[in-house]
Each structure stands twice: as C-alpha cells, then as structure tokens.
CSV table of C-alpha atoms in Angstrom, one decimal:
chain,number,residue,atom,x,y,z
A,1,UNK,CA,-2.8,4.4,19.7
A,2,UNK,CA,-3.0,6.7,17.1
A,3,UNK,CA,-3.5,5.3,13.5
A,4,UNK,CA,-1.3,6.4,10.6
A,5,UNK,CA,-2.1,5.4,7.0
A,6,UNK,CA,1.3,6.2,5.0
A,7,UNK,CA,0.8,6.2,1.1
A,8,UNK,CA,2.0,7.0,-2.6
A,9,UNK,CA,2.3,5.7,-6.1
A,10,UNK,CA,3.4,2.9,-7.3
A,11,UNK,CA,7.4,3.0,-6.9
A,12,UNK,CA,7.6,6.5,-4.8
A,13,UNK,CA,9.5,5.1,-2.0
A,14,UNK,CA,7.0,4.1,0.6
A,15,UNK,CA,8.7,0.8,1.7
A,16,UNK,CA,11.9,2.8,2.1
A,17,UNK,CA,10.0,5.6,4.3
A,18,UNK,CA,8.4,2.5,6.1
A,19,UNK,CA,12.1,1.0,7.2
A,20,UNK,CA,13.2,4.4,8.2
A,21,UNK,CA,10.1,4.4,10.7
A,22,UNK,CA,10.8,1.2,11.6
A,23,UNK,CA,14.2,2.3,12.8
A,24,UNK,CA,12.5,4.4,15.2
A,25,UNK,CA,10.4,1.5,16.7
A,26,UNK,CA,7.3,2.1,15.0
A,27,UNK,CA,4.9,-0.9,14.1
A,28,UNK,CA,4.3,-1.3,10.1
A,29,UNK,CA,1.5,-3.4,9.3
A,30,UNK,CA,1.9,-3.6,4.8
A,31,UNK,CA,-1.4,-4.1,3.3
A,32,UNK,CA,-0.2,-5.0,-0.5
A,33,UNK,CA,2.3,-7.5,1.3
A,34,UNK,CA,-0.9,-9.3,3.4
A,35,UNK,CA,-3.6,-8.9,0.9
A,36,UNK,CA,-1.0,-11.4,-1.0
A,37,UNK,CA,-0.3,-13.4,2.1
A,38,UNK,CA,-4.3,-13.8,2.8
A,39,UNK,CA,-4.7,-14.7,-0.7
A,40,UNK,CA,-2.5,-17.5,-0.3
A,41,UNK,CA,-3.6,-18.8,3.2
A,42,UNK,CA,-7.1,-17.5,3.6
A,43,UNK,CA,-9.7,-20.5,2.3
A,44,UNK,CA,-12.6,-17.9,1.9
A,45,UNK,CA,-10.5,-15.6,-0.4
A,46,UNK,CA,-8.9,-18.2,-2.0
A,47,UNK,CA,-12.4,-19.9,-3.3
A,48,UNK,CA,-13.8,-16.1,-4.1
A,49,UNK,CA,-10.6,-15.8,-6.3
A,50,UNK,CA,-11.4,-18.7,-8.2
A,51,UNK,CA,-14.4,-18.2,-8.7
A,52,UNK,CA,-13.6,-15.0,-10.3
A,53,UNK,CA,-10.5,-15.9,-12.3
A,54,UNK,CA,-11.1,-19.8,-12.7
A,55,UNK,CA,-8.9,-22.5,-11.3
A,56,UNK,CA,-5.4,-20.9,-13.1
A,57,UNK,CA,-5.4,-18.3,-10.4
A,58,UNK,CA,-3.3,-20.4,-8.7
A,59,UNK,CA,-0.6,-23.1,-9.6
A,60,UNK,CA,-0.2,-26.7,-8.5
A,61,UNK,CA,1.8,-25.8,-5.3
A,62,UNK,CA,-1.1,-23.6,-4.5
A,63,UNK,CA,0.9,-20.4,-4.8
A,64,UNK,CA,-1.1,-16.8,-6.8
A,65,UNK,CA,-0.5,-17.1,-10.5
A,66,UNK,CA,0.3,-13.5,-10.3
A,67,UNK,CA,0.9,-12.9,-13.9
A,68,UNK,CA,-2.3,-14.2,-15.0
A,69,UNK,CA,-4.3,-12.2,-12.3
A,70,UNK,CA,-2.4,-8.8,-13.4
A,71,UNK,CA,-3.3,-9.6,-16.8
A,72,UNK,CA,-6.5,-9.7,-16.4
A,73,UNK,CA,-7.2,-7.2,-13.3
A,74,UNK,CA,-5.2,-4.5,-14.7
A,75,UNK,CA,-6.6,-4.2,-18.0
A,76,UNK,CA,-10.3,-4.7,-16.4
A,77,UNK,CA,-11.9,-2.4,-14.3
A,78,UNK,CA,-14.8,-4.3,-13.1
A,79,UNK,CA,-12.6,-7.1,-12.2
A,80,UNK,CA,-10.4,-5.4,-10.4
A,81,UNK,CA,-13.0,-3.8,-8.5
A,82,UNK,CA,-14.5,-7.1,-7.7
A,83,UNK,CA,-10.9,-8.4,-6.8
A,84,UNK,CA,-10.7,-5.5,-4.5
A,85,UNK,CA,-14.0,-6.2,-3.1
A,86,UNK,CA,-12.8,-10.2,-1.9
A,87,UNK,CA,-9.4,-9.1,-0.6
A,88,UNK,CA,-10.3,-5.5,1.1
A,89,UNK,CA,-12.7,-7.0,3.7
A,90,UNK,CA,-10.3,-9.5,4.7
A,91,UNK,CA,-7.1,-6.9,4.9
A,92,UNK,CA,-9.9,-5.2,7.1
A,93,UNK,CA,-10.4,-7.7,9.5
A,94,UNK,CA,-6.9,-9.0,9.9
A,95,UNK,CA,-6.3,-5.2,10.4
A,96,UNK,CA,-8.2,-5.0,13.5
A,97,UNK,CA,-6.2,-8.2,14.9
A,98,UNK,CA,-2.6,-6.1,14.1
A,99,UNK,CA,-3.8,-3.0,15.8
A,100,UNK,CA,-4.6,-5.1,19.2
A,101,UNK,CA,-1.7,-7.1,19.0
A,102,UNK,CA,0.2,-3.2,18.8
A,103,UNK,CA,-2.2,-0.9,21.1
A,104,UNK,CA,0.6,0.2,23.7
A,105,UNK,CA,2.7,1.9,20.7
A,106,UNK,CA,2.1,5.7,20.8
A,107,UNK,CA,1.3,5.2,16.9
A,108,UNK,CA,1.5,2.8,14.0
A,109,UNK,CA,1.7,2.8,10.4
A,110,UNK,CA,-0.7,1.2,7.8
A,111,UNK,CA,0.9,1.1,4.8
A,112,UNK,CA,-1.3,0.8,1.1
A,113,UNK,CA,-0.7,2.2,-2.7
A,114,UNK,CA,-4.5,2.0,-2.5
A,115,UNK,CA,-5.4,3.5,0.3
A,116,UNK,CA,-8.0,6.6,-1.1
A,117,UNK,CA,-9.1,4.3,-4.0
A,118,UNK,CA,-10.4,1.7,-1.2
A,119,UNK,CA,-11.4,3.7,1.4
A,120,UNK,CA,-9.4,2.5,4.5
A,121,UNK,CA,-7.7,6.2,4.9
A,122,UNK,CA,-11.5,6.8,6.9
A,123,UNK,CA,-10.5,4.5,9.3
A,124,UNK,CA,-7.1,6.5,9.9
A,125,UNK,CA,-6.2,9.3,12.2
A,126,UNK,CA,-3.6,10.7,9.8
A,127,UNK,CA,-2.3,10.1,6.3
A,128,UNK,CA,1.5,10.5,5.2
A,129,UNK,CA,2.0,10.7,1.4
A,130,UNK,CA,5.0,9.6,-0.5
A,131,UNK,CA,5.8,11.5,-3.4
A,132,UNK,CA,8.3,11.0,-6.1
A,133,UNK,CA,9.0,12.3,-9.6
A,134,UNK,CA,6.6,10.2,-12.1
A,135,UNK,CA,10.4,8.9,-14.1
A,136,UNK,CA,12.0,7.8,-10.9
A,137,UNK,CA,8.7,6.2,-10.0
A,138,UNK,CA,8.6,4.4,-13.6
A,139,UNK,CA,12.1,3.5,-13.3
A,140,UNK,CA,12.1,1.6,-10.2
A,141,UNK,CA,9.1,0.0,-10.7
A,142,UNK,CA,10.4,-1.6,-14.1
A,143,UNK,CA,13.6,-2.8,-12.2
A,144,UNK,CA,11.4,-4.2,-9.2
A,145,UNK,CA,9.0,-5.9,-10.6
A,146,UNK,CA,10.5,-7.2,-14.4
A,147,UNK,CA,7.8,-4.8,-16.0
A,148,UNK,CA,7.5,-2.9,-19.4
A,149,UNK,CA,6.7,1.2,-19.0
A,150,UNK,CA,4.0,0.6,-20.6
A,151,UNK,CA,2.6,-2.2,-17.5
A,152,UNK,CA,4.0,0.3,-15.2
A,153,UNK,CA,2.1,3.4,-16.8
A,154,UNK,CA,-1.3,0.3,-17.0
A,155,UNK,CA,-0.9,0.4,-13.3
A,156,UNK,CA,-0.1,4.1,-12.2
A,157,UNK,CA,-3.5,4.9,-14.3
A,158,UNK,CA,-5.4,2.7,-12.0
A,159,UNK,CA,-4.2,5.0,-8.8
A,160,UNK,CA,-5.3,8.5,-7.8
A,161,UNK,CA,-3.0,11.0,-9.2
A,162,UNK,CA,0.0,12.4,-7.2
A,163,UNK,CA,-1.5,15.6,-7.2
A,164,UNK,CA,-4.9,14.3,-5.5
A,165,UNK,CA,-2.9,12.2,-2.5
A,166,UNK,CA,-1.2,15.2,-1.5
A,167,UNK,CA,-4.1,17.2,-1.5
A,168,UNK,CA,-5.5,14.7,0.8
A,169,UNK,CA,-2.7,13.9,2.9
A,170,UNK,CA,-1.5,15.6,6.4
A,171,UNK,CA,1.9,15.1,5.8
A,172,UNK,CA,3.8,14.4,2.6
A,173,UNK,CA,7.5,13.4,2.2
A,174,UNK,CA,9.1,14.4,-0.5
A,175,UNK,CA,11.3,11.4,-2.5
A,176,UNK,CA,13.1,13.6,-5.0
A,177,UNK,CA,16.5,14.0,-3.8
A,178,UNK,CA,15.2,18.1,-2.5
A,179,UNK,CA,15.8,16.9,1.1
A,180,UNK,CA,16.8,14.5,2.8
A,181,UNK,CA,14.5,11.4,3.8
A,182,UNK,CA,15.5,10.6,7.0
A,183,UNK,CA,14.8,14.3,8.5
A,184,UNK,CA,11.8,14.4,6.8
A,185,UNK,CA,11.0,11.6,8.6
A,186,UNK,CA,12.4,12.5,12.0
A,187,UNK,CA,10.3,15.7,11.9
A,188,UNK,CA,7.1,13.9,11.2
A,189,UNK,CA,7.6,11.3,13.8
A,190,UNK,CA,8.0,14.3,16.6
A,191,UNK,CA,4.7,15.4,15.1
A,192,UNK,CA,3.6,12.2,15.4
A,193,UNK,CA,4.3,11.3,19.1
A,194,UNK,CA,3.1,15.0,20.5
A,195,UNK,CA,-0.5,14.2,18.5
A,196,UNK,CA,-0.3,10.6,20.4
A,197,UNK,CA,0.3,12.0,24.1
C-alpha cells in the first residue's frame, strides 16, 4: 500500500480535501485528531503531559485543558518541542497499527499540519500539500476554533511557510477558488492508483 502524507497550514482546507478522498474510498488516518485522542486515553502520555504542564493539563473529568496547554505551548518553543516529543512517538506507533488494519487499500492518507516540522513525511511515499491564501486561512481558523488573528498568526508562525511545503510536496492542491477541488483531487487520485499498481 502506498503511503500518502497530505498537508498544509493551519485552515488551508485539508480536512475538506481529506472528505473528498474519502468519497472515493480512500482510508484517512488524522494525526492532529489522534494525537488528541491518545492524549486523553493513552496512560503513558497522559503522565508525560503532566509532568510537563502540572496537574491542570487536564480537568476533573479527565478531559485536555486545551486552553491552558495552547497558552503555554504556543508561546514556548521548548515546550512545544518537548510536547511534540511525548505525543509524536505515540501517533507513531498507533500509526503502524492503522496501516495493518488498511494494507489491502491501493493507498492511504496520513493527514498532519505538522508533518515537515516532525519528521513523519520520511516515512511517506508521497506528500500532497494544501494551499490556501494566508486571509482565507486566518479567517476560517478564527471562526473554527473561537480564536483572535493574532492566536491564529501565534500558530501559523510555529509551521513551515507555504512556500517551503510546496517546495517539498509532490502534489499540491490549490484551495483558492482558481480551480475546482474536486478535479484536482480526481486527478491526483488517478495518479495515485497508477503509482500503487
């Protein structure tokens, strides 16, 4: 089975891109969505994260206090970095699960904002980036999430540029209204299934 990373900055589209594949019967493991899920069920992780950001990383009902780890996180490199370095291993591992539980697929889609920043794109065949103007990104991230511009600009410094994911990328899917998604999609998915014969 081939392995497809599919990436892009904060609020460029990718979960939209991600559905569209999923349309076509492609398997869509999301690492954001669970990282958040092993934070909250994984015993290991959860004592790591304490230990970093003391017993008010979680609530009485045992759920991520997400505002208090943001606050911190995003406004600290080296915590972030040692954040990243509790919850990346276990994505990792609970990656290797998916894929088996997937391997008769012709491919499937991992799907991270991070996914140059952490490293994971090495153990990929191919990379799709999703790009978006940097105002439609902002926009939709403020909506989604309940944010300021200014915590939405916080977080789009933490990623690799736009410019730098295409540069890496094999294919890139253009969000700005030039073309139309689903086409763009429907091309890369031929693509996709000749490269997996």
């Amino acid at each position: 089975m081939l392995k497809v990373g599919i990436t892009g900055g904060i609020g460029s589209g990718k979960t939209t891109v991600c559905q569209i594949f999923a349309t076509l019967g492609i398997p869509i493991y999301y690492a954001d969505t669970r990282a958040k899920e092993l934070m909250i069920s994984d015993s290991d992780v959860i004592h790591q994260i304490k230990e970093l950001f003391g017993a008010s990383a979680y609530d009485e009902n045992g759920l991520l206090n997400r505002k208090h780890i943001a606050k911190k996180a995003f406004t600290n490199k080296d915590l972030l970095q040692q954040l990243n370095a509790i919850v990346h291993p276990a994505v990792f591992q609970d990656t290797l699960v998916w894929y088996q539980t997937h391997h008769e697929k012709p491919y499937s889609l991992y799907e991270a904002a991070i996914m140059f920043e952490s490293g994971s794109y090495k153990l990929l065949d191919k990379v799709i980036t999703v790009f978006a103007p940097i105002e439609d990104r902002i926009e939709r991230t403020m909506k989604r999430d309940n944010i300021t511009r200014k915590e939405v600009l916080e977080r789009i410094d933490k990623q690799l540029s736009e410019e730098e994911k295409i540069k890496r990328a094999d294919f890139v899917i253009y969000n700005d209204h030039s073309q139309p998604l689903i086409e763009q999609v429907l091309t890369i998915h031929q693509q996709l299934l000749l490269l997996s014969k």
